[in-house]
GROMACS .gro file of C-alpha atoms in nm:
model
  425
    1MET     CA    1 -10.640  18.651   1.016
    2ALA     CA    2 -10.399  18.562   0.676
    3ILE     CA    3 -10.471  18.235   0.439
    4CYS     CA    4 -10.194  18.022   0.397
    5ILE     CA    5 -10.191  17.989  -0.013
    6ASN     CA    6 -10.017  17.646   0.007
    7THR     CA    7 -10.239  17.435   0.253
    8GLY     CA    8 -10.544  17.739   0.265
    9PHE     CA    9 -10.563  17.688   0.641
   10PRO     CA   10 -10.617  18.030   0.853
   11ILE     CA   11 -10.318  18.173   1.038
   12PHE     CA   12 -10.305  18.303   1.360
   13HIS     CA   13 -10.075  18.575   1.414
   14ASP     CA   14 -10.184  18.579   1.813
   15THR     CA   15 -10.263  18.324   2.066
   16GLY     CA   16 -10.566  18.289   2.110
   17TYR     CA   17 -10.690  18.029   1.862
   18PHE     CA   18 -10.387  17.769   2.076
   19ASN     CA   19 -10.541  17.861   2.356
   20LEU     CA   20 -10.798  17.822   2.294
   21THR     CA   21 -10.774  17.457   2.164
   22ASN     CA   22 -10.538  17.397   2.440
   23ASN     CA   23 -10.978  17.494   2.704
   24ILE     CA   24 -11.114  17.226   2.492
   25GLN     CA   25 -10.785  16.937   2.499
   26SER     CA   26 -10.857  17.009   2.920
   27LEU     CA   27 -11.227  17.003   2.862
   28HIS     CA   28 -11.219  16.726   2.729
   29ASN     CA   29 -11.039  16.509   2.877
   30TYR     CA   30 -11.216  16.599   3.218
   31SER     CA   31 -11.499  16.510   3.067
   32LEU     CA   32 -11.328  16.109   3.034
   33ASN     CA   33 -11.248  16.100   3.374
   34TYR     CA   34 -11.551  16.305   3.517
   35ARG     CA   35 -11.897  16.132   3.487
   36SER     CA   36 -12.197  16.239   3.624
   37HIS     CA   37 -12.264  16.028   3.911
   38ARG     CA   38 -12.186  15.775   4.207
   39LYS     CA   39 -12.284  15.479   3.985
   40PHE     CA   40 -12.097  15.535   3.752
   41GLU     CA   41 -11.800  15.660   3.990
   42ALA     CA   42 -11.869  15.382   4.208
   43PRO     CA   43 -12.151  15.059   4.030
   44ARG     CA   44 -12.282  14.812   4.227
   45HIS     CA   45 -12.117  14.531   4.353
   46GLY     CA   46 -12.235  14.210   4.241
   47ASN     CA   47 -12.492  13.998   3.970
   48LEU     CA   48 -12.840  14.009   4.084
   49GLY     CA   49 -12.911  13.838   3.851
   50PHE     CA   50 -12.766  13.498   4.033
   51LEU     CA   51 -13.065  13.616   4.344
   52PRO     CA   52 -13.178  13.437   4.488
   53LYS     CA   53 -12.786  13.304   4.596
   54LYS     CA   54 -12.887  12.969   4.777
   55ARG     CA   55 -12.863  12.679   4.806
   56THR     CA   56 -12.986  12.448   4.521
   57LYS     CA   57 -13.217  12.183   4.577
   58HIS     CA   58 -13.068  12.013   4.238
   59HIS     CA   59 -12.768  11.865   4.392
   60ALA     CA   60 -12.659  11.679   4.060
   61GLY     CA   61 -12.679  11.921   3.824
   62ARG     CA   62 -13.024  12.022   3.582
   63ILE     CA   63 -13.009  12.025   3.258
   64ARG     CA   64 -13.269  12.384   3.205
   65SER     CA   65 -13.254  12.398   2.771
   66PHE     CA   66 -13.097  12.155   2.602
   67PRO     CA   67 -12.931  12.260   2.162
   68LYS     CA   68 -13.134  12.321   1.911
   69ASP     CA   69 -13.266  12.126   1.722
   70ALA     CA   70 -13.184  12.173   1.389
   71ASP     CA   71 -13.012  11.957   1.115
   72ALA     CA   72 -13.298  11.715   1.056
   73SER     CA   73 -13.029  11.573   0.802
   74ALA     CA   74 -12.790  11.551   1.068
   75ALA     CA   75 -12.786  11.186   1.224
   76PRO     CA   76 -13.017  11.112   1.531
   77HIS     CA   77 -12.749  11.139   1.837
   78LEU     CA   78 -12.796  11.248   2.221
   79THR     CA   79 -12.638  11.592   2.357
   80SER     CA   80 -12.498  11.554   2.721
   81PHE     CA   81 -12.334  11.347   2.912
   82ARG     CA   82 -12.291  11.252   3.290
   83ALA     CA   83 -11.911  11.296   3.490
   84TYR     CA   84 -11.824  11.301   3.814
   85LYS     CA   85 -11.516  11.534   3.869
   86ALA     CA   86 -11.111  11.418   3.990
   87GLY     CA   87 -10.901  11.682   3.999
   88MET     CA   88 -10.718  11.872   3.739
   89THR     CA   89 -10.308  11.868   3.683
   90HIS     CA   90 -10.138  12.118   3.380
   91VAL     CA   91 -10.103  12.055   3.000
   92VAL     CA   92  -9.772  12.205   2.762
   93ARG     CA   93  -9.962  12.244   2.517
   94GLY     CA   94  -9.801  12.445   2.135
   95VAL     CA   95 -10.047  12.664   2.029
   96ASP     CA   96 -10.235  12.725   1.615
   97ARG     CA   97 -10.323  13.030   1.554
   98PRO     CA   98 -10.173  13.246   1.365
   99GLY     CA   99 -10.144  13.634   1.342
  100ALA     CA  100 -10.178  13.550   1.788
  101LEU     CA  101  -9.805  13.601   1.953
  102MET     CA  102  -9.819  13.324   2.104
  103HIS     CA  103  -9.822  13.130   1.785
  104LYS     CA  104  -9.598  12.864   1.718
  105ARG     CA  105  -9.488  12.883   2.013
  106GLU     CA  106  -9.541  12.658   2.376
  107VAL     CA  107  -9.818  12.777   2.674
  108VAL     CA  108  -9.906  12.568   2.927
  109ASP     CA  109 -10.315  12.554   3.046
  110ALA     CA  110 -10.455  12.393   3.308
  111VAL     CA  111 -10.693  12.155   3.312
  112THR     CA  112 -10.946  11.936   3.451
  113ILE     CA  113 -10.971  11.505   3.487
  114LEU     CA  114 -11.417  11.456   3.489
  115GLU     CA  115 -11.400  11.042   3.469
  116THR     CA  116 -11.715  10.919   3.316
  117PRO     CA  117 -11.772  10.605   3.309
  118PRO     CA  118 -12.082  10.466   3.053
  119MET     CA  119 -12.435  10.500   3.083
  120VAL     CA  120 -12.712  10.252   3.023
  121VAL     CA  121 -13.029  10.401   2.819
  122VAL     CA  122 -13.331  10.269   3.051
  123GLY     CA  123 -13.614  10.432   2.906
  124VAL     CA  124 -13.727  10.747   2.611
  125VAL     CA  125 -13.997  11.014   2.725
  126GLY     CA  126 -14.192  11.170   2.451
  127TYR     CA  127 -14.301  11.559   2.499
  128VAL     CA  128 -14.621  11.788   2.293
  129GLU     CA  129 -14.525  12.137   2.234
  130THR     CA  130 -14.804  12.370   2.340
  131PRO     CA  131 -14.902  12.710   2.418
  132ARG     CA  132 -14.768  12.707   2.791
  133GLY     CA  133 -14.387  12.490   2.707
  134LEU     CA  134 -14.393  12.096   2.642
  135ARG     CA  135 -14.590  11.860   2.816
  136THR     CA  136 -14.454  11.458   2.882
  137LEU     CA  137 -14.740  11.312   2.659
  138THR     CA  138 -14.573  10.912   2.763
  139THR     CA  139 -14.254  10.698   2.897
  140VAL     CA  140 -14.099  10.384   2.843
  141PHE     CA  141 -13.938  10.161   3.000
  142ALA     CA  142 -13.710   9.906   2.946
  143GLU     CA  143 -13.770   9.571   2.999
  144HIS     CA  144 -13.453   9.528   3.317
  145LEU     CA  145 -13.359   9.801   3.491
  146SER     CA  146 -13.057   9.745   3.691
  147GLU     CA  147 -13.069   9.748   4.105
  148GLU     CA  148 -12.867  10.080   4.092
  149PHE     CA  149 -13.170  10.226   3.884
  150LYS     CA  150 -13.378  10.073   4.147
  151ARG     CA  151 -13.263  10.208   4.450
  152ARG     CA  152 -13.247  10.590   4.343
  153CYS     CA  153 -13.683  10.490   4.371
  154TYR     CA  154 -13.648  10.430   4.732
  155LYS     CA  155 -13.565  10.585   4.998
  156ASN     CA  156 -13.467  10.357   5.234
  157TRP     CA  157 -13.344  10.035   5.009
  158TYR     CA  158 -13.242   9.807   5.280
  159LYS     CA  159 -13.621   9.793   5.452
  160SER     CA  160 -13.833   9.872   5.107
  161LYS     CA  161 -13.979   9.514   4.866
  162LYS     CA  162 -13.823   9.605   4.644
  163LYS     CA  163 -14.103   9.593   4.430
  164ALA     CA  164 -14.083   9.882   4.144
  165TYR     CA  165 -14.132   9.806   3.836
  166THR     CA  166 -14.155   9.383   3.870
  167LYS     CA  167 -14.574   9.540   3.775
  168TYR     CA  168 -14.418   9.692   3.441
  169ALA     CA  169 -14.234   9.412   3.350
  170LYS     CA  170 -14.430   9.204   3.276
  171LYS     CA  171 -14.583   9.432   2.927
  172TYR     CA  172 -14.347   9.297   2.790
  173SER     CA  173 -14.383   8.935   2.756
  174GLU     CA  174 -14.783   9.032   2.799
  175ASP     CA  175 -14.928   8.993   2.378
  176GLY     CA  176 -14.612   9.030   2.250
  177ALA     CA  177 -14.572   9.338   2.420
  178LYS     CA  178 -14.836   9.494   2.197
  179ASP     CA  179 -14.921   9.781   2.532
  180ILE     CA  180 -14.515   9.876   2.428
  181GLU     CA  181 -14.538   9.895   2.091
  182HIS     CA  182 -14.902  10.082   2.141
  183GLU     CA  183 -14.612  10.364   2.346
  184LEU     CA  184 -14.382  10.395   2.137
  185ASN     CA  185 -14.579  10.441   1.818
  186ARG     CA  186 -14.818  10.786   1.979
  187ILE     CA  187 -14.463  10.944   2.129
  188ALA     CA  188 -14.335  10.874   1.772
  189LYS     CA  189 -14.683  10.984   1.577
  190PHE     CA  190 -14.757  11.326   1.830
  191CYS     CA  191 -14.473  11.375   1.976
  192SER     CA  192 -14.175  11.687   1.823
  193VAL     CA  193 -13.956  11.639   2.115
  194VAL     CA  194 -13.807  11.291   2.233
  195ARG     CA  195 -13.587  11.192   2.526
  196VAL     CA  196 -13.363  10.939   2.592
  197ILE     CA  197 -13.428  10.807   3.037
  198ALA     CA  198 -13.016  10.723   3.133
  199HIS     CA  199 -12.895  10.626   3.495
  200SER     CA  200 -12.504  10.619   3.588
  201GLN     CA  201 -12.258  10.307   3.739
  202PRO     CA  202 -12.147  10.424   4.104
  203LYS     CA  203 -12.024  10.091   4.103
  204LYS     CA  204 -11.736  10.154   3.841
  205LEU     CA  205 -11.632  10.416   4.108
  206GLY     CA  206 -11.539  10.359   4.417
  207LEU     CA  207 -11.711  10.644   4.567
  208ARG     CA  208 -11.931  10.477   4.849
  209LEU     CA  209 -12.232  10.529   4.680
  210LYS     CA  210 -12.504  10.204   4.511
  211LYS     CA  211 -12.805  10.460   4.402
  212ALA     CA  212 -12.786  10.589   4.033
  213HIS     CA  213 -12.742  10.948   3.890
  214ILE     CA  214 -13.132  10.950   3.673
  215MET     CA  215 -13.122  11.199   3.398
  216GLU     CA  216 -13.308  11.207   3.036
  217ILE     CA  217 -13.121  11.259   2.758
  218GLN     CA  218 -13.237  11.499   2.427
  219VAL     CA  219 -13.165  11.283   2.165
  220ASN     CA  220 -13.103  11.592   1.805
  221GLY     CA  221 -13.118  11.503   1.421
  222GLY     CA  222 -13.342  11.168   1.281
  223ALA     CA  223 -13.564  11.313   1.007
  224ASP     CA  224 -13.844  11.269   1.217
  225ALA     CA  225 -13.979  11.151   1.541
  226LYS     CA  226 -14.014  10.775   1.441
  227ALA     CA  227 -13.647  10.827   1.358
  228LYS     CA  228 -13.634  10.920   1.760
  229VAL     CA  229 -13.823  10.673   1.854
  230ASP     CA  230 -13.608  10.360   1.658
  231PHE     CA  231 -13.260  10.541   1.780
  232ALA     CA  232 -13.429  10.495   2.198
  233LYS     CA  233 -13.492  10.158   2.147
  234SER     CA  234 -13.250  10.082   1.995
  235LEU     CA  235 -13.037  10.176   2.259
  236PHE     CA  236 -13.223  10.048   2.557
  237GLU     CA  237 -13.008   9.846   2.865
  238LYS     CA  238 -12.722   9.954   2.573
  239GLU     CA  239 -12.457  10.145   2.709
  240ILE     CA  240 -12.322  10.388   2.568
  241THR     CA  241 -11.890  10.638   2.649
  242ILE     CA  242 -11.828  10.992   2.670
  243ASP     CA  243 -11.628  10.909   2.291
  244SER     CA  244 -11.993  10.870   2.153
  245VAL     CA  245 -12.143  11.170   2.191
  246PHE     CA  246 -11.845  11.408   2.312
  247ALA     CA  247 -11.479  11.483   2.087
  248LYS     CA  248 -11.121  11.596   2.121
  249ASP     CA  249 -11.062  11.910   2.032
  250GLU     CA  250 -11.527  12.012   2.025
  251ASN     CA  251 -11.693  12.327   2.308
  252LEU     CA  252 -11.924  12.199   2.545
  253ASP     CA  253 -12.089  12.333   2.843
  254VAL     CA  254 -12.052  12.231   3.202
  255ILE     CA  255 -12.369  12.204   3.409
  256GLY     CA  256 -12.372  12.167   3.806
  257VAL     CA  257 -12.257  12.264   4.198
  258THR     CA  258 -12.054  12.520   4.294
  259LYS     CA  259 -11.830  12.489   4.605
  260GLY     CA  260 -12.022  12.572   4.889
  261LYS     CA  261 -11.861  12.842   5.156
  262GLY     CA  262 -12.111  12.848   5.441
  263TYR     CA  263 -12.281  13.192   5.580
  264GLU     CA  264 -12.014  13.463   5.431
  265GLY     CA  265 -12.060  13.843   5.490
  266VAL     CA  266 -12.145  14.114   5.258
  267THR     CA  267 -11.755  14.126   5.153
  268THR     CA  268 -11.666  13.821   5.053
  269ARG     CA  269 -12.001  13.752   4.940
  270TRP     CA  270 -12.137  14.053   4.700
  271GLY     CA  271 -11.743  14.232   4.700
  272VAL     CA  272 -11.832  14.534   4.844
  273THR     CA  273 -11.559  14.822   4.984
  274ARG     CA  274 -11.413  14.743   5.337
  275LEU     CA  275 -11.467  15.114   5.474
  276PRO     CA  276 -11.184  15.308   5.704
  277ARG     CA  277 -10.952  15.166   5.934
  278LYS     CA  278 -11.110  15.385   6.180
  279THR     CA  279 -11.470  15.237   6.153
  280HIS     CA  280 -11.608  15.213   6.477
  281ARG     CA  281 -11.793  14.860   6.469
  282GLY     CA  282 -11.595  14.698   6.245
  283LEU     CA  283 -11.512  14.712   5.877
  284ARG     CA  284 -11.627  14.482   5.627
  285LYS     CA  285 -11.941  14.579   5.628
  286VAL     CA  286 -12.181  14.776   5.426
  287ALA     CA  287 -12.236  15.148   5.551
  288CYS     CA  288 -12.565  15.276   5.412
  289ILE     CA  289 -12.809  14.961   5.370
  290GLY     CA  290 -13.070  15.293   5.233
  291SER     CA  291 -13.284  15.530   5.275
  292TRP     CA  292 -13.555  15.688   5.611
  293HIS     CA  293 -13.834  15.571   5.351
  294PRO     CA  294 -13.930  15.356   5.231
  295ALA     CA  295 -13.873  15.162   5.548
  296ARG     CA  296 -13.747  14.858   5.487
  297VAL     CA  297 -13.454  14.748   5.341
  298SER     CA  298 -13.452  14.661   4.930
  299SER     CA  299 -13.385  14.350   4.809
  300THR     CA  300 -13.028  14.508   4.567
  301VAL     CA  301 -12.835  14.543   4.855
  302PRO     CA  302 -12.552  14.340   4.949
  303ARG     CA  303 -12.671  14.171   5.289
  304ALA     CA  304 -12.442  13.802   5.512
  305GLY     CA  305 -12.565  13.483   5.367
  306GLN     CA  306 -12.516  13.120   5.204
  307ASN     CA  307 -12.225  13.186   4.965
  308GLY     CA  308 -12.135  12.866   4.724
  309TYR     CA  309 -12.391  12.559   4.691
  310PHE     CA  310 -12.492  12.719   4.362
  311HIS     CA  311 -12.641  12.595   4.094
  312ARG     CA  312 -12.438  12.706   3.785
  313THR     CA  313 -12.254  12.666   3.418
  314GLU     CA  314 -12.019  12.738   3.283
  315MET     CA  315 -11.992  12.790   2.867
  316ASN     CA  316 -11.786  12.704   2.589
  317LYS     CA  317 -11.555  12.412   2.772
  318LYS     CA  318 -11.279  12.302   2.516
  319VAL     CA  319 -11.206  11.933   2.524
  320TYR     CA  320 -10.892  11.859   2.479
  321ARG     CA  321 -10.809  11.453   2.538
  322VAL     CA  322 -11.054  11.154   2.578
  323GLY     CA  323 -10.992  10.869   2.682
  324LYS     CA  324 -11.054  10.487   2.756
  325ALA     CA  325 -11.101  10.316   3.069
  326GLY     CA  326 -10.783  10.039   3.064
  327ASP     CA  327 -10.521  10.219   2.814
  328LYS     CA  328 -10.189  10.255   2.996
  329ALA     CA  329 -10.082  10.454   2.772
  330SER     CA  330 -10.366  10.755   2.779
  331CYS     CA  331 -10.133  10.990   2.845
  332GLN     CA  332  -9.903  10.964   2.560
  333THR     CA  333  -9.809  11.177   2.315
  334GLU     CA  334  -9.536  11.342   2.026
  335ALA     CA  335  -9.293  11.467   2.211
  336ASP     CA  336  -9.390  11.261   2.571
  337LEU     CA  337  -9.343  10.881   2.461
  338THR     CA  338  -9.359  10.784   2.873
  339GLU     CA  339  -9.589  10.506   2.954
  340LYS     CA  340  -9.889  10.677   3.168
  341GLY     CA  341 -10.173  10.686   3.247
  342VAL     CA  342 -10.407  10.986   3.374
  343THR     CA  343 -10.426  10.868   3.752
  344PRO     CA  344 -10.120  11.116   3.874
  345MET     CA  345  -9.831  10.955   4.089
  346GLY     CA  346 -10.032  10.874   4.479
  347GLY     CA  347 -10.426  10.887   4.324
  348PHE     CA  348 -10.580  11.220   4.302
  349VAL     CA  349 -10.641  11.373   4.620
  350ARG     CA  350 -10.961  11.307   4.791
  351TYR     CA  351 -11.066  11.133   4.476
  352GLY     CA  352 -10.848  10.820   4.383
  353GLU     CA  353 -10.725  10.633   4.028
  354VAL     CA  354 -10.901  10.697   3.774
  355ASN     CA  355 -11.005  10.365   3.633
  356GLU     CA  356 -11.292  10.416   3.357
  357ASP     CA  357 -11.349  10.636   3.037
  358TRP     CA  358 -11.183  11.013   3.129
  359VAL     CA  359 -11.266  11.389   2.931
  360MET     CA  360 -10.986  11.637   2.993
  361ILE     CA  361 -11.152  12.025   2.958
  362LYS     CA  362 -10.954  12.303   2.992
  363GLY     CA  363 -10.971  12.527   3.299
  364ALA     CA  364 -11.120  12.441   3.651
  365CYS     CA  365 -11.530  12.358   3.627
  366VAL     CA  366 -11.774  12.405   3.900
  367GLY     CA  367 -11.769  12.169   4.216
  368VAL     CA  368 -11.529  11.994   4.448
  369LYS     CA  369 -11.332  11.638   4.444
  370LYS     CA  370 -11.661  11.339   4.323
  371ARG     CA  371 -11.946  11.574   4.265
  372PRO     CA  372 -12.134  11.493   3.990
  373LEU     CA  373 -12.102  11.747   3.684
  374ILE     CA  374 -12.319  11.723   3.380
  375LEU     CA  375 -12.202  11.824   3.023
  376ARG     CA  376 -12.374  11.924   2.750
  377LYS     CA  377 -12.282  12.011   2.419
  378SER     CA  378 -12.261  12.370   2.333
  379LEU     CA  379 -12.605  12.545   2.323
  380HIS     CA  380 -12.435  12.851   2.200
  381VAL     CA  381 -12.192  12.729   1.858
  382PRO     CA  382 -11.859  12.890   1.915
  383SER     CA  383 -11.681  13.100   1.644
  384SER     CA  384 -11.384  13.219   1.752
  385ARG     CA  385 -11.076  13.102   1.673
  386LYS     CA  386 -10.965  13.049   2.044
  387HIS     CA  387 -11.277  12.758   2.022
  388MET     CA  388 -11.155  12.656   1.584
  389GLU     CA  389 -10.833  12.544   1.708
  390THR     CA  390 -10.699  12.269   1.675
  391ILE     CA  391 -10.498  12.085   1.988
  392ASP     CA  392 -10.181  12.011   1.988
  393LEU     CA  393 -10.090  11.832   2.390
  394LYS     CA  394  -9.665  11.757   2.405
  395PHE     CA  395  -9.709  11.660   2.791
  396ILE     CA  396  -9.914  11.556   2.991
  397ASP     CA  397  -9.821  11.630   3.368
  398THR     CA  398  -9.880  11.333   3.544
  399SER     CA  399  -9.635  11.389   3.901
  400SER     CA  400  -9.797  11.405   4.275
  401LYS     CA  401 -10.027  11.628   4.348
  402LEU     CA  402  -9.973  11.580   4.701
  403GLY     CA  403  -9.726  11.857   4.701
  404HIS     CA  404  -9.403  11.925   4.521
  405GLY     CA  405  -9.403  11.600   4.308
  406ARG     CA  406  -9.073  11.503   4.139
  407PHE     CA  407  -9.101  11.201   3.964
  408GLN     CA  408  -9.446  11.171   3.651
  409THR     CA  409  -9.418  10.757   3.741
  410ALA     CA  410  -9.324  10.520   4.016
  411GLU     CA  411  -9.103  10.367   3.766
  412GLU     CA  412  -8.919  10.711   3.703
  413LYS     CA  413  -8.877  10.699   4.032
  414ALA     CA  414  -8.732  10.396   4.157
  415LYS     CA  415  -8.522  10.470   3.883
  416PHE     CA  416  -8.337  10.837   4.043
  417LEU     CA  417  -8.363  10.703   4.350
  418GLY     CA  418  -8.212  10.329   4.365
  419PRO     CA  419  -8.333  10.008   4.534
  420LEU     CA  420  -8.466  10.057   4.915
  421ALA     CA  421  -8.368   9.994   5.210
  422SER     CA  422  -8.637   9.779   5.358
  423LYS     CA  423  -8.597   9.561   4.993
  424ALA     CA  424  -8.248   9.496   5.008
  425ASN     CA  425  -8.272   9.191   5.181
   0.00000   0.00000   0.00000
């Protein structure tokens, strides 16, 4: 062996050194391709974190956690809202993300339209923190409650006496509403979490629905609990709109129930691999459901059963646009000056027309058409550039969704087709 004067590296006159390096390289490649256990070769299918896979009890969604109330300097504000899924369409937008491959280029995005009629605040509830979690201290309701709200209190509204909250309303006329003020003062004095009770207005939707969906909405911000209570009381019997809670380019979480699929097998339900073609007695199965002992089937083994109609939360959905009721040019953009609303030609399939306020979010969301969803302010504040991007919409598609739509508006269709023979006379 000799040493090179210029580099200081050893010089081998035989081929042993080079053979050794080749062997090391081949061993390294082998170790990358071969893994020590079958769990690495064929990892399990499906996530056990969602067990049990059963139909939910919370058919209209349920907020399990609200965003942290950390900023006392912020004004009191609501943190969630009720929406109804109308359907999907697509938009063309410009990408504003310096350094990205698609920067200053146009992309087509799928979007979901959610109808969000104004909600009505009918009460406030205060919670006290205990070692075992939150405990309700007291609840205060407004004096006048709508029929939609009262209908939710009864199984059969037609046969009922319709007397809900009639005695409670008398508290406002007796002793100058001292009892009501006393309860509000208790919430302000003892409670750390304040939430308003609000309900949707299904009469504004054409959904054959008469019972309101009632939910609690947490009040965040405010210097103390008294500021939250005053804010909540100021909203009693008033409508709150979607634009007072969410704004364009904001990120939100969608909470709802997925589309139900019924009873399904293991291949569809868990995504397990199909067995070989010649397998006896079927191939869309799990070949071995466990060892002889323990003599029972483990809960981690994929089995057939209910699929879909699960309660799910989707995080950080981007808001592309918030539309107002009655705005006939709500889908107008700088690049597309056509006056058109968000309802496509012929209406949204299995939904109809969107006549109330609406919000457009990126991508798909859980549930079938008409399903009640909950929009919540993001639990985790997004920081990626994708979530911080400002959205510049160039075009919103309003062609028919019941086939291959050719026209964006009825005027465009009439101009192209000319006068109809039936209207000629």
